[in-house]
CSV table of C-alpha atoms in Angstrom, one decimal:
chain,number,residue,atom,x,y,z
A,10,UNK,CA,45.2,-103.6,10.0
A,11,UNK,CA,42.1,-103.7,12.5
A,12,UNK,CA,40.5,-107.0,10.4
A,13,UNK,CA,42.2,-108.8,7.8
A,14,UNK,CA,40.9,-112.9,6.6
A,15,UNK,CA,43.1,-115.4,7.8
A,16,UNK,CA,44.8,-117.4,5.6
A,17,UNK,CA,47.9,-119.2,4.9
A,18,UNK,CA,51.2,-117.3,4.8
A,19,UNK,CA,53.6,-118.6,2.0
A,20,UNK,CA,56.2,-121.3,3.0
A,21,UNK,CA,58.7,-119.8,0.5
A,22,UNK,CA,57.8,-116.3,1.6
A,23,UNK,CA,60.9,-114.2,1.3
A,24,UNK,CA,62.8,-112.4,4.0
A,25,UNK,CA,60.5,-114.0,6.5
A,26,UNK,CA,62.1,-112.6,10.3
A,27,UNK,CA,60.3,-112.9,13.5
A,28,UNK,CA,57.7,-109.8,14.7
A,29,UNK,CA,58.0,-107.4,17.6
A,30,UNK,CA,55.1,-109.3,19.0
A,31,UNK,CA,56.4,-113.1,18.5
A,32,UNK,CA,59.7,-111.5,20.2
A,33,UNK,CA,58.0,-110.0,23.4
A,34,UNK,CA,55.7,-113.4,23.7
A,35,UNK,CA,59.3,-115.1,23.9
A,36,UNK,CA,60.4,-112.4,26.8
A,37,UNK,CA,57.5,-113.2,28.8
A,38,UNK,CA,58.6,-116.7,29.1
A,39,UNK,CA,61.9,-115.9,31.1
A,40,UNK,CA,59.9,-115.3,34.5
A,41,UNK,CA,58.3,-119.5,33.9
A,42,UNK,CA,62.2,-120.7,33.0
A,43,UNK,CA,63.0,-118.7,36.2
A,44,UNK,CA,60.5,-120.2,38.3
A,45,UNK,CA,61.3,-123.6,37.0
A,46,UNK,CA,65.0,-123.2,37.4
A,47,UNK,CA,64.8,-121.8,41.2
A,48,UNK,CA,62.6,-125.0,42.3
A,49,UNK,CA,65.6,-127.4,40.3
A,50,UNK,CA,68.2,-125.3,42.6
A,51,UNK,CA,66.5,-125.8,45.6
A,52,UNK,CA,66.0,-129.7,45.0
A,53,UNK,CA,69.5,-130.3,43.6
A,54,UNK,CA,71.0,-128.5,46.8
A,55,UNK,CA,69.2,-130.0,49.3
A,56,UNK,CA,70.2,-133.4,47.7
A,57,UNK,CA,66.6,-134.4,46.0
A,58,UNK,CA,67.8,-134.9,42.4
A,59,UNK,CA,65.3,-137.0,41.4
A,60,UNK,CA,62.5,-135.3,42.3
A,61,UNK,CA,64.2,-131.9,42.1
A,62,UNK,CA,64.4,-133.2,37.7
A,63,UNK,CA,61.4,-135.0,37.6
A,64,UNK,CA,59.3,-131.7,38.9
A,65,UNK,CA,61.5,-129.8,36.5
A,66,UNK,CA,60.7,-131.9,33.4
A,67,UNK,CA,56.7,-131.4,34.3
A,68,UNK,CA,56.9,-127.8,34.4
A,69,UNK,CA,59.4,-126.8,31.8
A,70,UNK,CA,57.8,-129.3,29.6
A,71,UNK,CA,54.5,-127.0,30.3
A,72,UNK,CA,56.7,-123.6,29.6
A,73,UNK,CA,57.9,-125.3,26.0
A,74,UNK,CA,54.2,-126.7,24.9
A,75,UNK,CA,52.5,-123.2,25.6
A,76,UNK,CA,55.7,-121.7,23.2
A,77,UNK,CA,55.7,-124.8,20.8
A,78,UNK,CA,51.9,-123.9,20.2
A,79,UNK,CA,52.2,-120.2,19.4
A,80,UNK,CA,55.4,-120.8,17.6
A,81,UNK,CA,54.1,-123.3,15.1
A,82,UNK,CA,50.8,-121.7,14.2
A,83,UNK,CA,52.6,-118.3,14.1
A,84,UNK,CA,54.5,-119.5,11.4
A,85,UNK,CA,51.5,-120.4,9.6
A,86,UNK,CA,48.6,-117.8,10.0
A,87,UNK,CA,50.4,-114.8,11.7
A,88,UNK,CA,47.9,-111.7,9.8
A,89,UNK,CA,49.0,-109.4,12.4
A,90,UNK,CA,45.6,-107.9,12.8
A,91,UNK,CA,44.3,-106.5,15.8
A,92,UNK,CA,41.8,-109.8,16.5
A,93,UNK,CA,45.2,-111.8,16.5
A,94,UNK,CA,47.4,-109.2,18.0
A,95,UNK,CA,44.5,-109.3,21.1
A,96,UNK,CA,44.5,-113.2,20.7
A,97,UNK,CA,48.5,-113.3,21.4
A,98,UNK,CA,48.4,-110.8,24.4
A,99,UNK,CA,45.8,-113.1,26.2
A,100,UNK,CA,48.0,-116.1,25.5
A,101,UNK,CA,50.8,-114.0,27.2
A,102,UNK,CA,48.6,-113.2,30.3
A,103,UNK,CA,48.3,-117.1,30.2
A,104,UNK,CA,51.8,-117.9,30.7
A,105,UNK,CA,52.2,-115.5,33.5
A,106,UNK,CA,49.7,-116.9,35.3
A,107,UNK,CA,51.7,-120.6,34.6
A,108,UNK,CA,54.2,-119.1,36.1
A,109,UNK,CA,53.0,-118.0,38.9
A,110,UNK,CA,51.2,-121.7,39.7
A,111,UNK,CA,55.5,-122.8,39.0
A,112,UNK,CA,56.4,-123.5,42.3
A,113,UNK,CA,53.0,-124.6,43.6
A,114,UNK,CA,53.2,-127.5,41.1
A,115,UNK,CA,57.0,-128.0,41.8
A,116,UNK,CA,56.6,-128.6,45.4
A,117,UNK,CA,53.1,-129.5,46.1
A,118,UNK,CA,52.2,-130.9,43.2
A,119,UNK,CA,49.4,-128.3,43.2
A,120,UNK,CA,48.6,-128.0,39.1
A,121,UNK,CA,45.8,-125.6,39.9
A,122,UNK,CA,46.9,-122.2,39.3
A,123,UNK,CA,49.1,-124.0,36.4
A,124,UNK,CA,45.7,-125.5,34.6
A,125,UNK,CA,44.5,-122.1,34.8
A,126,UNK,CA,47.5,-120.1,33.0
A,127,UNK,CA,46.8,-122.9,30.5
A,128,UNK,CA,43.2,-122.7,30.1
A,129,UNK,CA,43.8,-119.1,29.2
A,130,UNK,CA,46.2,-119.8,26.6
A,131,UNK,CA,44.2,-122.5,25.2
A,132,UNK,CA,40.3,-120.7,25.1
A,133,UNK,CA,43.0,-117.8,23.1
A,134,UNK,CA,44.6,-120.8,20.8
A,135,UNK,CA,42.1,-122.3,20.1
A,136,UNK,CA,40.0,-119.0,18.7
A,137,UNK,CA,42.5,-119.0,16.6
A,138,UNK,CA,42.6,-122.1,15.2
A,139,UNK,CA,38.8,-122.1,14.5
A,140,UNK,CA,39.6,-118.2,12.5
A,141,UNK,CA,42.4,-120.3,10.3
A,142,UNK,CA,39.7,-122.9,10.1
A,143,UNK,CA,37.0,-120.7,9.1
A,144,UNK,CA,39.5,-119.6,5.8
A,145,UNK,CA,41.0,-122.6,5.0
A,146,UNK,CA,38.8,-125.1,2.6
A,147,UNK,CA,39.6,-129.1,2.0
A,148,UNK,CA,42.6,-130.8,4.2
A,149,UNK,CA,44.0,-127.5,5.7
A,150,UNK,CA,40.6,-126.5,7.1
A,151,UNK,CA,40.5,-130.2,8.8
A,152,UNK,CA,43.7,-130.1,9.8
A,153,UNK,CA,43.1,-126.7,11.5
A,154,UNK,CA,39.4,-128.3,13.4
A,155,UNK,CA,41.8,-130.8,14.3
A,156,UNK,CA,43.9,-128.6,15.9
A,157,UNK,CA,41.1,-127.1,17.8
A,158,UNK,CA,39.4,-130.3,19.0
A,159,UNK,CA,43.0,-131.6,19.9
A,160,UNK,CA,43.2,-128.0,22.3
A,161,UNK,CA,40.0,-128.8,24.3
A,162,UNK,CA,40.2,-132.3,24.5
A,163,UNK,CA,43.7,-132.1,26.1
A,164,UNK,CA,42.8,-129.1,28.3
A,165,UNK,CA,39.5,-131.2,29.5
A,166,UNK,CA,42.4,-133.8,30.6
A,167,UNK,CA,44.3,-131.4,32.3
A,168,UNK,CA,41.3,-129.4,34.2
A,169,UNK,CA,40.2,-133.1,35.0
A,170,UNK,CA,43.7,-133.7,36.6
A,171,UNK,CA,43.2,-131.4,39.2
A,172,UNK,CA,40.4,-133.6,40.7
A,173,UNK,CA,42.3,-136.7,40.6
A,174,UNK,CA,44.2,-138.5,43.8
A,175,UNK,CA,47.6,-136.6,44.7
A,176,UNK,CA,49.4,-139.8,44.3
A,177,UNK,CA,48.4,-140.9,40.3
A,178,UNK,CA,48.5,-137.3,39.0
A,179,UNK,CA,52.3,-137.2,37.9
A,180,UNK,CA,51.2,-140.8,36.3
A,181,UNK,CA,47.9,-139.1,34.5
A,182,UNK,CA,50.5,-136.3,33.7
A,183,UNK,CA,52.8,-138.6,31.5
A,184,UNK,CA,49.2,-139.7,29.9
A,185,UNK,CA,48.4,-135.8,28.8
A,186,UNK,CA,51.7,-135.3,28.1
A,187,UNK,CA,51.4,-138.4,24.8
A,188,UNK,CA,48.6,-137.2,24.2
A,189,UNK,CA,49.2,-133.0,23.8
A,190,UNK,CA,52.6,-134.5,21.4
A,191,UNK,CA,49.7,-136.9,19.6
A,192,UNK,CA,47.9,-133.9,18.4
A,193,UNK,CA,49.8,-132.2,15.8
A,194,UNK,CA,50.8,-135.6,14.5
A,195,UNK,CA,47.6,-136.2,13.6
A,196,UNK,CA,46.3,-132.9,12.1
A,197,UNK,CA,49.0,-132.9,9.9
A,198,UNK,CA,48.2,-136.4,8.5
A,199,UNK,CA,46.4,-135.4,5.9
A,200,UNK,CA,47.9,-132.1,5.4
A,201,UNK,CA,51.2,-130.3,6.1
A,202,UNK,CA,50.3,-126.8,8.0
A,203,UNK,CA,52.7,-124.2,5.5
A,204,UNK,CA,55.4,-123.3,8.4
A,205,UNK,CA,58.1,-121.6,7.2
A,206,UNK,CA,61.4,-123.4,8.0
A,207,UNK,CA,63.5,-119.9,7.8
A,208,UNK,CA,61.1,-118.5,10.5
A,209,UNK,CA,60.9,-121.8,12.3
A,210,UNK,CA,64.6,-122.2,12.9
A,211,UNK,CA,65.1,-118.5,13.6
A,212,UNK,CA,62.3,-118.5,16.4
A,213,UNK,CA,63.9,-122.0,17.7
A,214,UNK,CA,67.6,-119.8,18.1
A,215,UNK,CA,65.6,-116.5,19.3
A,216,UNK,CA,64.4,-119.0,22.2
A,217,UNK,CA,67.6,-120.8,22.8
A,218,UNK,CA,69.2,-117.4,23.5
A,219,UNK,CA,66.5,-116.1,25.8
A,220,UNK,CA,67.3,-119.6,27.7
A,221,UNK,CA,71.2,-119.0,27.4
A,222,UNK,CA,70.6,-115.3,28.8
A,223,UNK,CA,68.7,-116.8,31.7
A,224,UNK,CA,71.1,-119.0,32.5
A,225,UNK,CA,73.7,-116.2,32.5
A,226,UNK,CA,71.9,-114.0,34.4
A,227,UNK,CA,70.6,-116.3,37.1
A,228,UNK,CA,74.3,-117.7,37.6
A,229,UNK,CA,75.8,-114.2,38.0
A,230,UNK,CA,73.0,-113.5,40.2
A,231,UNK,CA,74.3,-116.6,42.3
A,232,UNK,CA,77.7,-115.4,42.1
A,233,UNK,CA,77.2,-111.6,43.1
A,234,UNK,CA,75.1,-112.8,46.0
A,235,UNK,CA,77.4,-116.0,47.1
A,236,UNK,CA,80.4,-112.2,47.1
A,237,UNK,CA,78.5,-110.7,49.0
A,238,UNK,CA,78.0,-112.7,52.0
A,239,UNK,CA,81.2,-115.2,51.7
A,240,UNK,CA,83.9,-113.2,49.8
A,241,UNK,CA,85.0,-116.2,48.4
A,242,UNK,CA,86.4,-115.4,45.4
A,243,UNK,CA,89.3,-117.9,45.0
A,244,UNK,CA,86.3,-120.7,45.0
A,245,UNK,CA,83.9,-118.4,43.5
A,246,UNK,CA,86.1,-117.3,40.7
A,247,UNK,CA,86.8,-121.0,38.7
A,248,UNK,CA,82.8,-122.0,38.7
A,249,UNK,CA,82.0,-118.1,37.5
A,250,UNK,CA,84.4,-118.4,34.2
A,251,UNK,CA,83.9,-122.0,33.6
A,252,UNK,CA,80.1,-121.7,33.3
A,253,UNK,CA,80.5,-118.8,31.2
A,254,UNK,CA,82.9,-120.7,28.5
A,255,UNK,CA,80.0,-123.0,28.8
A,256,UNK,CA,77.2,-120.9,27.7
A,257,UNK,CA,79.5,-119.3,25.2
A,258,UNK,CA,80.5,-122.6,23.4
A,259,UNK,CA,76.7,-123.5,23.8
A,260,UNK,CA,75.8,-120.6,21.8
A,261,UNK,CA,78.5,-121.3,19.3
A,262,UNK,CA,77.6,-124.8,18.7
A,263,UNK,CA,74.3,-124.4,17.8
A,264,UNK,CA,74.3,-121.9,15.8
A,265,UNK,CA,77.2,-123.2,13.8
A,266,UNK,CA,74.7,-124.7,11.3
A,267,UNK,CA,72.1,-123.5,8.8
A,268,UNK,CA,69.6,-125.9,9.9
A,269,UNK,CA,66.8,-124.5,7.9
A,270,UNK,CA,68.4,-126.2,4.8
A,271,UNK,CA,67.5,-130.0,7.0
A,272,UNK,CA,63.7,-129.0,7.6
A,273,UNK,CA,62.1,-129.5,4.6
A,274,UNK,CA,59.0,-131.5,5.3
A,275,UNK,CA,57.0,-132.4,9.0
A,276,UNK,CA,59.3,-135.9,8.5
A,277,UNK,CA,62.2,-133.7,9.5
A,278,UNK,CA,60.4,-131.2,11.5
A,279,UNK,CA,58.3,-132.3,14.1
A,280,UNK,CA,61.6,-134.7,15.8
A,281,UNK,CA,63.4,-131.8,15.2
A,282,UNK,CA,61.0,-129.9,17.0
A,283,UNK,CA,60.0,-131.9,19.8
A,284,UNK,CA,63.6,-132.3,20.5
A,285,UNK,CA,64.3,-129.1,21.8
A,286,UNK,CA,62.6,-130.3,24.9
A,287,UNK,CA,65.4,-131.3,25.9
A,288,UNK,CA,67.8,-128.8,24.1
A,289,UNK,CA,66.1,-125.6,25.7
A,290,UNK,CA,65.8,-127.6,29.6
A,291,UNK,CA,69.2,-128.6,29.4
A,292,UNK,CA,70.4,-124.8,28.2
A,293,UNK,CA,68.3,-123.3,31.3
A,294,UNK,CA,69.5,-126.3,33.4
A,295,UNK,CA,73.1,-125.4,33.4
A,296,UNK,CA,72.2,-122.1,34.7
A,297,UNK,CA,70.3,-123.7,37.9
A,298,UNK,CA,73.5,-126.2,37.9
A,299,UNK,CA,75.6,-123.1,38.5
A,300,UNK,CA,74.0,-122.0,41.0
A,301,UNK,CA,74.0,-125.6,43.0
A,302,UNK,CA,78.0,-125.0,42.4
A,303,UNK,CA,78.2,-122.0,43.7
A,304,UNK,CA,76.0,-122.6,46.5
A,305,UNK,CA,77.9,-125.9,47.5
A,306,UNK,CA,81.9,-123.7,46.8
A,307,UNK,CA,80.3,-121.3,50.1
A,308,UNK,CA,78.7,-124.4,52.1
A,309,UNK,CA,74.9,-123.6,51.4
A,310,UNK,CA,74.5,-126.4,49.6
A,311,UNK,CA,74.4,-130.4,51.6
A,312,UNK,CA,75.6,-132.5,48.6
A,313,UNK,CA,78.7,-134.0,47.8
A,314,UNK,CA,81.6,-132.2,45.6
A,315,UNK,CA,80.7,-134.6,42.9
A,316,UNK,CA,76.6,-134.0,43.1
A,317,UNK,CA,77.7,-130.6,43.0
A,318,UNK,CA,79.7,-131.4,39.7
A,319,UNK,CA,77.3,-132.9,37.9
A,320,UNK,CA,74.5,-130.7,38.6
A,321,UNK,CA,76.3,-128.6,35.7
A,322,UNK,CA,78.0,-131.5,33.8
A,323,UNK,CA,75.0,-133.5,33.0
A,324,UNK,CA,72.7,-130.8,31.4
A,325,UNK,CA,75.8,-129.4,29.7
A,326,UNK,CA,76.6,-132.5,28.0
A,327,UNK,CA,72.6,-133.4,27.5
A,328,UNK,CA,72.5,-130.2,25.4
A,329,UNK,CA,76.1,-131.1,23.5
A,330,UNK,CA,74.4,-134.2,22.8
A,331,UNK,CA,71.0,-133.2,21.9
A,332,UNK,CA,72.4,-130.7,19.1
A,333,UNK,CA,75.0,-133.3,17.4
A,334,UNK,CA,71.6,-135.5,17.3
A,335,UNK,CA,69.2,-132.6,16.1
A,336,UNK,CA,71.5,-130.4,14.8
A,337,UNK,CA,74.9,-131.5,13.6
A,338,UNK,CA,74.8,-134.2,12.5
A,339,UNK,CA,73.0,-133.2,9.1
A,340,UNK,CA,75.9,-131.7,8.2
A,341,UNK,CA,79.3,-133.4,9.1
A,342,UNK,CA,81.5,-134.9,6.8
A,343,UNK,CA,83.5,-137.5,8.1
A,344,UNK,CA,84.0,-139.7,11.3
A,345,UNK,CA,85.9,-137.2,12.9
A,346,UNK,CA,83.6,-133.9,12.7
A,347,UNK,CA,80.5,-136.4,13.3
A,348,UNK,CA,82.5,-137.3,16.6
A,349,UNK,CA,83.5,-134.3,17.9
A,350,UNK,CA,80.2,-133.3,19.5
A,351,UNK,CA,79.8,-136.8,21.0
A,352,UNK,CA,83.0,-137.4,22.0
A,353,UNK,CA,83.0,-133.8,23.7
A,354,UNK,CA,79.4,-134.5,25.9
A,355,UNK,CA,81.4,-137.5,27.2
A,356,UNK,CA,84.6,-135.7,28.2
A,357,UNK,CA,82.1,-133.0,30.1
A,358,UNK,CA,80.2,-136.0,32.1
A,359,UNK,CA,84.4,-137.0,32.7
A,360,UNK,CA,84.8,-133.6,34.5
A,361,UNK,CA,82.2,-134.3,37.0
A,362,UNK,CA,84.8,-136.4,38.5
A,363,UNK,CA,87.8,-133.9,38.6
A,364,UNK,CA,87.3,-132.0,42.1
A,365,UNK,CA,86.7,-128.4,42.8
A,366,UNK,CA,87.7,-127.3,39.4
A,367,UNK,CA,85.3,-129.3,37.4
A,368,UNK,CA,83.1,-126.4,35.9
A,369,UNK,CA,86.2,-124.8,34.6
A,370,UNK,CA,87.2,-127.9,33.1
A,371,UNK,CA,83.7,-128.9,31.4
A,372,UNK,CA,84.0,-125.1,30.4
A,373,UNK,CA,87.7,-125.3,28.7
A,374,UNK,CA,86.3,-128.7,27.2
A,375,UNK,CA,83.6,-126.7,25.7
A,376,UNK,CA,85.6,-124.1,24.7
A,377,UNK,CA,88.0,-126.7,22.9
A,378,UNK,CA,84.8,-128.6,21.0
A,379,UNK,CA,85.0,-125.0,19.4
A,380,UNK,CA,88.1,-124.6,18.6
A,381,UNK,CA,88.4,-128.2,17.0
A,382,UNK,CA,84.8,-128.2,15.3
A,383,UNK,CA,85.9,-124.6,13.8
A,384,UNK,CA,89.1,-126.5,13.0
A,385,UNK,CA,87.8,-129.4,11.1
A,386,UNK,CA,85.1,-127.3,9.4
A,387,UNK,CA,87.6,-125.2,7.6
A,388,UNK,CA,89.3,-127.9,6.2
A,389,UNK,CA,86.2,-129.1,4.7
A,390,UNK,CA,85.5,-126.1,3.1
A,391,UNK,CA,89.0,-125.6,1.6
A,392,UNK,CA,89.0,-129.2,0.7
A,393,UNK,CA,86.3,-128.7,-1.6
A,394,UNK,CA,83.0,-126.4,-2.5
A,395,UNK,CA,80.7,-128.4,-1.8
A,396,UNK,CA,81.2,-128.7,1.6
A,397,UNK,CA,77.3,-128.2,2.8
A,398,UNK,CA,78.3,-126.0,6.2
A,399,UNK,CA,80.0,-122.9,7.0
A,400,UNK,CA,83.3,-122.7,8.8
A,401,UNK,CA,81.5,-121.2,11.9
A,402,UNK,CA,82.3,-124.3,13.5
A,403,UNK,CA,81.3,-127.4,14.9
């Protein structure tokens, strides 16, 4: 429809799926998560890891917020007219242009071109937050001028950043960074914004797989081009499979769960959905740990073996980890299925220390959380019917 009032879409709405438009505002992110993933290469191979993952968390925490944003309010007010379809296209010019200010703010700490993708997305956001405003009465028209006050103080903070001394802006960043989580904590105070959990979670997995398939494609990228130069395929070979039972398993595991059954108020929600922070820059993280393998198997990389190791270890097992917690654990019976996960994140961090072949070993480790969580859940659904998960696994 060209016009149509914006209001609240039904939280019990039924067959509620994601839109052609929600899907290619997702696609648009893979070139930030690319960008953000190059830079953590580059700083884990020349032996920088702390500033190679503290640069990372600042910008991928900037490609999740800009999503988080669209994602939530989507849920919420999508009316699909041509006013909001306009609205969504200038958010995705936004994020491009973040992208593009990626390695600028990675290596330079140069936010400029960043602020800017941001100010786009925000002048767009924030639009619509005053149109849900404007038909909304009561708490849900507060909670949605909230929303938009919340937008343009933050973005005043971080277009004041960019005239602030090089050396306290990553400290003023962790102060924007409170206070951009702060905001939907308290519009929703006084009122709970009708997201629809079915849509939520769905969008959430849509976005976990675009961050999987990134971190597929940018490690057979690696691989193709490490061929190519080194024919090395006896080294090559072990990292290629092992990362690839990795993001296989990864896939499994979270998707092993109807988590929309946990997510029935913003109690459960909003930890649940801050969370995937971590979850979705620990998933594109393995991908630019691949890489670092790779790179070190053909001598590119000046790190040691173990360095090398971990660079995939430690965001496999962060996301392992960060799933159980988020995920899982809602829906384990029993010390031994709630273990699994846990258990399994700490035999991955293990592997770092097991030589050349320690990316095929996290990967059959992976592969065997699987194969026991699959294991355990099918006993728990023979052993009775109320067992509250499926025997997808773990």
């Amino acid at each position: 429809m060209a016009y149509t009032p914006m209001t609240a879409r039904s939280p019990d709405e039924g067959h509620r799926a994601a839109t052609p438009l929600e899907l290619f505002f997702d696609l648009c992110f893979v070139v930030a998560i690319a960008q953000a993933g190059a830079r953590l290469v580059h700083a884990l191979a020349e032996g920088h890891p702390g500033t190679g993952v503290i640069g990372y968390f600042f910008v991928f925490f900037g490609v999740w917020w800009a999503w988080m944003n669209f994602t939530w309010f989507a849920s919420a007010y999508d009316c699909d007219d041509v006013p909001y379809r306009i609205a969504t296209l200038v958010q995705i010019a936004g994020v491009l242009v973040y992208a593009a200010g990626v390695s600028r703010a990675f290596d330079d700490n140069d936010w400029a071109v960043a602020v800017i993708g941001y100010l786009i997305m925000r002048v767009a956001l924030t639009a619509q937050w005053l149109r849900a405003a404007a038909g909304e009465s009561g708490p849900a028209r507060k909670a949605a001028f909230t929303y938009a006050v919340g937008l343009l103080v933050c973005q005043a903070g971080w277009v004041g950043l960019l005239f602030a001394p090089d050396d306290s802006r990553r400290r003023l960043f962790v102060v924007l960074l409170v206070a951009e989580l702060l905001v939907p904590v308290l519009a929703e105070r006084g009122h709970q914004t009708p997201w629809h959990a079915h849509h939520i979670v769905e969008r959430y997995g849509l976005f976990t797989i675009i961050v999987l398939g990134e971190t597929i494609a940018a490690s057979t990228v690696a691989v193709k081009s490490a061929l190519d130069e080194h024919e090395a395929l006896d080294q090559l070979l072990p990292i290629a499979a092992g990362g690839l039972l990795i993001v296989f398993a990864a896939w499994w595991i979270y998707f092993a769960v109807p988590m929309h059954e946990h997510l029935n108020s913003n109690r459960e929600a909003i930890p649940w959905g801050y969370g995937h922070l971590l979850v979705f820059g620990a998933g594109a993280a393995i991908g630019a740990g691949i890489e670092v393998a790779v790179e070190h198997a053909v001598g590119k990389a000046h790190i040691s073996q173990v360095a090398a190791n971990a660079s995939v270890t430690v965001p496999s097992a962060l996301f392992l980890l960060m799933v159980w917690l988020l995920h899982s654990r809602h829906f384990k019976r029993g010390p031994a299925q709630q273990l699994t996960l846990p258990l399994s994140a700490l035999a991955v961090l293990a592997c770092t220390w097991t030589g050349t072949y320690a990316v095929l070993w996290a990967g059959l480790v992976a592969t065997a959380t699987v194969a026991v969580g699959v294991t355990l859940a099918g006993r728990s659904a023979r052993s009775g019917p109320t067992a509250p998960f499926s025997t997808a696994g773990v």
